[in-house]
Amino acid sequence: NDNDPTAYALVYPDMDGDSFTTDQLACGAYKTIPDSPPYYYSVQSDVPDCNDNDATVYPGATEIDGNQVDENCDGHAIVAADSASDRFDGFADEQVGFSMDGVGDVDGDGVDDVLVGAPYSSEAGSSESGVAYLLLGAGYSAEEGADVIGAYYMFGGYAPDQKAGWAVSSAGDFNGDGYPDFAVGSPDNDDVATNAGLASVFLGPITAGATTDSAAILLWGDEIGGGAGKHVAGGGDVDGDGFSDLLIGASTANVDDNTNAGKAYLVIGQE
């Protein structure tokens, strides 16, 4: 009975008029559906509206690149790479961004830092010795298109063709001193054997750049072509001793008669 003020129906408010609703509201059936918000619908939308104050945002809407708005309510916004607030450009052929990882506040200034690998870089002084750039977080805002020079500490390979920075990773607090540490992989290092590889672990707090052979902990591969350091990853505290542990991949290592079978080494953290 539309004239009975005690009668009611279940309706759903649509504040922006896009036909998608978020909540249900009991109101009198005699209520006239208005021409301006809030609109009311007698049937709730199958998929809820994630923003009922914007008519361009609703389930199934077309996403707009780079505006950081989730138009279609799928939980993700498209951010175009060229719309990023900061960008770090490498030099010719060094392949900055080949590897990357957030490494925590390794310089102890209260702001987290980022490690970026450039394994084909010659900036450390030798052809393709490779580099890992530590980009410092504190107060940093790069101009779009800025070179990495001036925004980092550099950790470079110390001989030609080592490919330092092929892999980089946080190592957690490897030595348990309260500062985060990080690892740099140089899979073509020849110190033990040709392309046996090396993983260098640098312990925080970091106050300057260095070459990969001056790291506090050096972990060499043990066979020709094994490529230790082609992959590095913080493994967490896998043995429960209070120290973070480290994984090192040697994906082209041979195992018995199995060519390129690969090996993964778990290095246990310690003081």
Coordinates of C-alpha atoms in Angstrom, one line a residue:
N1 CA 0.0 0.0 0.0
D2 CA 1.8 3.1 -1.2
N3 CA -0.2 5.3 1.0
D4 CA 0.5 3.3 4.2
P5 CA 3.4 5.0 6.1
T6 CA 3.9 1.8 8.1
A7 CA 4.6 -0.3 5.1
Y8 CA 8.2 -0.6 4.0
A9 CA 10.4 -2.2 1.4
L10 CA 14.1 -3.0 1.2
V11 CA 15.9 -0.6 -1.1
Y12 CA 19.5 0.2 -1.8
P13 CA 21.1 3.6 -1.9
D14 CA 23.1 4.6 -4.9
M15 CA 24.7 7.9 -4.1
D16 CA 26.3 8.6 -7.4
G17 CA 23.6 7.3 -9.8
D18 CA 25.8 4.7 -11.5
S19 CA 23.3 1.9 -10.8
F20 CA 25.7 0.1 -8.4
T21 CA 25.0 0.1 -4.7
T22 CA 27.0 -0.5 -1.5
D23 CA 24.5 -0.8 1.3
Q24 CA 20.9 -1.7 1.9
L25 CA 18.4 0.5 3.6
A26 CA 14.8 -0.1 4.8
C27 CA 12.6 2.8 3.9
G28 CA 8.9 3.4 3.3
A29 CA 7.7 1.9 0.1
Y30 CA 5.8 5.1 -0.5
K31 CA 9.0 7.0 -0.8
T32 CA 9.4 8.7 -4.2
I33 CA 12.7 7.8 -5.9
P34 CA 14.4 11.2 -6.2
D35 CA 16.0 12.8 -9.3
S36 CA 19.1 13.7 -7.3
P37 CA 21.3 11.7 -4.8
P38 CA 20.7 9.6 -3.0
Y39 CA 19.0 7.5 -5.6
Y40 CA 17.3 4.3 -4.4
Y41 CA 17.0 1.0 -6.1
S42 CA 14.8 -1.9 -5.2
V43 CA 17.4 -4.5 -6.3
Q44 CA 20.9 -4.5 -5.0
S45 CA 23.7 -4.8 -7.6
D46 CA 25.4 -8.2 -7.8
V47 CA 28.8 -6.7 -7.3
P48 CA 29.1 -3.8 -4.8
D49 CA 30.3 -0.4 -5.8
C50 CA 33.7 0.4 -4.3
N51 CA 33.2 4.2 -4.4
D52 CA 29.6 5.3 -4.3
N53 CA 30.5 9.0 -4.5
D54 CA 32.0 8.8 -8.0
A55 CA 29.8 7.7 -11.0
T56 CA 32.9 6.9 -13.1
V57 CA 33.9 4.2 -10.5
Y58 CA 31.9 1.0 -10.6
P59 CA 32.4 -2.8 -11.3
G60 CA 33.2 -3.2 -15.0
A61 CA 34.2 0.4 -15.7
T62 CA 37.1 1.0 -18.0
E63 CA 40.4 1.5 -16.2
I64 CA 42.3 4.7 -17.1
D65 CA 46.1 4.3 -17.3
G66 CA 48.3 6.2 -14.9
N67 CA 45.7 8.0 -12.8
Q68 CA 46.1 5.6 -9.8
V69 CA 42.3 5.2 -9.5
D70 CA 40.7 1.7 -9.3
E71 CA 37.8 2.5 -11.7
N72 CA 36.6 -1.1 -12.1
C73 CA 36.7 -2.0 -8.4
D74 CA 39.0 -5.0 -8.9
G75 CA 41.3 -3.9 -6.2
H76 CA 44.1 -2.6 -8.6
A77 CA 44.8 0.7 -10.2
I78 CA 46.9 0.9 -13.4
V79 CA 49.9 3.1 -12.9
A80 CA 51.9 3.7 -16.1
A81 CA 55.6 3.4 -15.7
D82 CA 56.1 6.9 -17.2
S83 CA 53.9 8.4 -14.6
A84 CA 56.1 7.3 -11.7
S85 CA 57.2 10.1 -9.5
D86 CA 60.9 9.2 -9.7
R87 CA 62.9 7.5 -12.4
F88 CA 66.6 6.5 -12.5
D89 CA 68.2 6.2 -15.9
G90 CA 71.3 4.1 -16.5
F91 CA 74.1 4.7 -18.8
A92 CA 74.6 3.1 -22.2
D93 CA 74.3 -0.7 -22.1
E94 CA 74.6 -1.1 -18.3
Q95 CA 70.9 -2.3 -18.0
V96 CA 69.9 -0.6 -14.8
G97 CA 66.9 -2.3 -13.2
F98 CA 68.0 -5.8 -14.3
S99 CA 67.5 -6.7 -10.6
M100 CA 66.0 -4.7 -7.8
D101 CA 65.0 -5.1 -4.1
G102 CA 64.0 -3.1 -1.2
V103 CA 66.7 -3.6 1.4
G104 CA 65.4 -1.7 4.4
D105 CA 67.2 1.2 6.2
V106 CA 70.7 0.0 5.5
D107 CA 72.3 3.4 6.2
G108 CA 70.5 3.9 9.5
D109 CA 69.0 7.3 8.7
G110 CA 65.4 6.2 9.5
V111 CA 64.3 5.8 5.8
D112 CA 64.3 2.6 3.8
D113 CA 66.6 2.3 0.8
V114 CA 66.5 0.4 -2.6
L115 CA 69.2 -1.7 -4.3
V116 CA 69.2 -1.7 -8.1
G117 CA 71.5 -4.0 -10.2
A118 CA 73.2 -3.1 -13.5
P119 CA 75.3 -6.2 -14.4
Y120 CA 76.5 -4.9 -17.7
S121 CA 77.8 -1.6 -16.3
S122 CA 81.4 -0.5 -16.7
E123 CA 81.0 2.4 -14.2
A124 CA 83.2 0.6 -11.6
G125 CA 86.2 0.9 -14.0
S126 CA 86.2 -2.5 -15.9
S127 CA 84.2 -3.6 -18.9
E128 CA 81.0 -5.3 -17.7
S129 CA 82.3 -5.7 -14.2
G130 CA 78.8 -4.7 -13.1
V131 CA 77.3 -2.5 -10.4
A132 CA 74.7 -2.5 -7.7
Y133 CA 73.4 1.0 -7.0
L134 CA 72.1 1.7 -3.5
L135 CA 69.5 4.4 -3.8
L136 CA 69.1 6.2 -0.5
G137 CA 65.6 6.9 0.7
A138 CA 66.0 9.9 3.0
G139 CA 64.7 13.1 1.5
Y140 CA 65.3 11.8 -2.0
S141 CA 63.2 12.9 -5.0
A142 CA 64.7 12.4 -8.4
E143 CA 63.8 14.6 -11.3
E144 CA 62.2 12.6 -14.0
G145 CA 64.9 11.2 -16.2
A146 CA 67.7 11.8 -13.7
D147 CA 70.8 9.7 -14.0
V148 CA 71.6 7.3 -11.1
I149 CA 74.8 9.3 -10.5
G150 CA 74.6 11.4 -7.4
A151 CA 71.7 9.4 -5.9
Y152 CA 73.5 6.3 -4.6
Y153 CA 76.3 4.4 -3.1
M154 CA 77.9 2.2 -5.8
F155 CA 79.0 -1.4 -5.2
G156 CA 80.9 -2.5 -8.3
G157 CA 82.7 -5.6 -9.6
Y158 CA 86.5 -5.5 -9.3
A159 CA 87.4 -7.2 -12.5
P160 CA 86.1 -7.3 -16.1
D161 CA 83.0 -9.4 -17.0
Q162 CA 82.0 -10.3 -13.4
K163 CA 78.4 -9.1 -13.9
A164 CA 78.0 -7.8 -10.3
G165 CA 74.4 -6.8 -9.8
W166 CA 73.0 -9.7 -11.9
A167 CA 71.1 -10.4 -8.7
V168 CA 70.5 -8.3 -5.6
S169 CA 68.6 -8.9 -2.4
S170 CA 68.0 -7.9 1.1
A171 CA 69.7 -10.3 3.5
G172 CA 67.6 -9.3 6.5
D173 CA 69.8 -8.8 9.6
F174 CA 72.3 -11.5 8.7
N175 CA 74.7 -10.8 11.6
G176 CA 72.1 -9.9 14.2
D177 CA 73.4 -6.4 15.0
G178 CA 70.1 -4.7 14.5
Y179 CA 70.9 -3.2 11.0
P180 CA 69.6 -4.7 7.7
D181 CA 72.2 -6.2 5.3
F182 CA 72.1 -7.0 1.6
A183 CA 73.7 -9.3 -1.0
V184 CA 75.0 -8.7 -4.5
G185 CA 75.5 -11.6 -6.9
S186 CA 78.4 -11.7 -9.5
P187 CA 77.7 -15.0 -11.3
D188 CA 80.7 -14.6 -13.8
N189 CA 83.3 -14.1 -11.1
D190 CA 86.4 -16.1 -11.9
D191 CA 88.3 -16.1 -8.5
V192 CA 87.8 -19.8 -7.8
A193 CA 87.2 -21.0 -11.3
T194 CA 85.9 -19.6 -14.6
N195 CA 82.4 -18.3 -14.0
A196 CA 82.1 -20.1 -10.7
G197 CA 80.5 -16.9 -9.3
L198 CA 80.4 -14.9 -6.1
A199 CA 77.8 -13.6 -3.7
S200 CA 79.0 -10.6 -1.6
V201 CA 77.2 -9.8 1.7
F202 CA 77.4 -6.1 2.8
L203 CA 76.6 -5.5 6.5
G204 CA 74.7 -2.3 7.6
P205 CA 75.0 0.4 8.5
I206 CA 76.3 1.4 5.1
T207 CA 78.2 4.7 4.9
A208 CA 80.0 4.5 1.5
G209 CA 80.2 2.4 -1.6
A210 CA 82.7 -0.4 -2.2
T211 CA 83.8 -3.1 -4.6
T212 CA 82.3 -6.5 -4.2
D213 CA 85.5 -8.1 -3.0
S214 CA 85.5 -5.8 0.1
A215 CA 82.2 -7.0 1.5
A216 CA 82.2 -8.4 5.0
I217 CA 81.2 -11.8 3.8
L218 CA 82.3 -13.4 0.5
L219 CA 80.6 -16.6 -0.7
W220 CA 82.3 -18.1 -3.8
G221 CA 81.0 -20.8 -6.1
D222 CA 83.1 -24.0 -6.3
E223 CA 83.0 -25.1 -9.9
I224 CA 83.5 -23.9 -13.4
G225 CA 80.4 -22.4 -14.9
G226 CA 78.3 -22.8 -11.8
G227 CA 77.3 -19.2 -11.7
A228 CA 76.8 -18.8 -8.0
G229 CA 75.2 -15.5 -7.3
K230 CA 73.0 -15.6 -10.4
H231 CA 70.2 -15.6 -7.9
V232 CA 70.3 -14.3 -4.3
A233 CA 67.4 -14.1 -1.8
G234 CA 66.9 -13.4 1.8
G235 CA 65.6 -16.6 3.3
G236 CA 64.3 -15.3 6.7
D237 CA 65.4 -17.1 9.9
V238 CA 64.9 -20.6 8.6
D239 CA 66.7 -22.3 11.5
G240 CA 65.2 -20.2 14.3
D241 CA 68.4 -19.0 15.8
G242 CA 67.6 -15.3 15.6
F243 CA 69.7 -14.5 12.6
S244 CA 68.5 -14.0 9.0
D245 CA 69.7 -16.5 6.5
L246 CA 70.5 -16.2 2.8
L247 CA 69.8 -18.3 -0.3
I248 CA 72.3 -18.4 -3.2
G249 CA 71.4 -19.9 -6.6
A250 CA 74.0 -21.5 -8.9
S251 CA 71.6 -22.5 -11.7
T252 CA 74.1 -23.7 -14.2
A253 CA 76.1 -25.9 -11.7
N254 CA 76.5 -29.6 -12.6
V255 CA 75.4 -32.3 -10.1
D256 CA 77.2 -35.6 -10.6
D257 CA 76.6 -36.4 -14.3
N258 CA 73.6 -34.0 -14.6
T259 CA 74.7 -31.0 -16.7
N260 CA 73.2 -27.6 -15.6
A261 CA 71.2 -29.3 -12.8
G262 CA 71.7 -26.3 -10.6
K263 CA 72.3 -25.9 -6.9
A264 CA 70.8 -23.7 -4.2
Y265 CA 72.9 -22.9 -1.2
L266 CA 71.4 -22.0 2.2
V267 CA 73.9 -19.8 4.1
I268 CA 73.1 -19.6 7.8
G269 CA 73.3 -16.1 9.4
Q270 CA 75.7 -15.6 12.3
E271 CA 77.6 -12.9 14.2

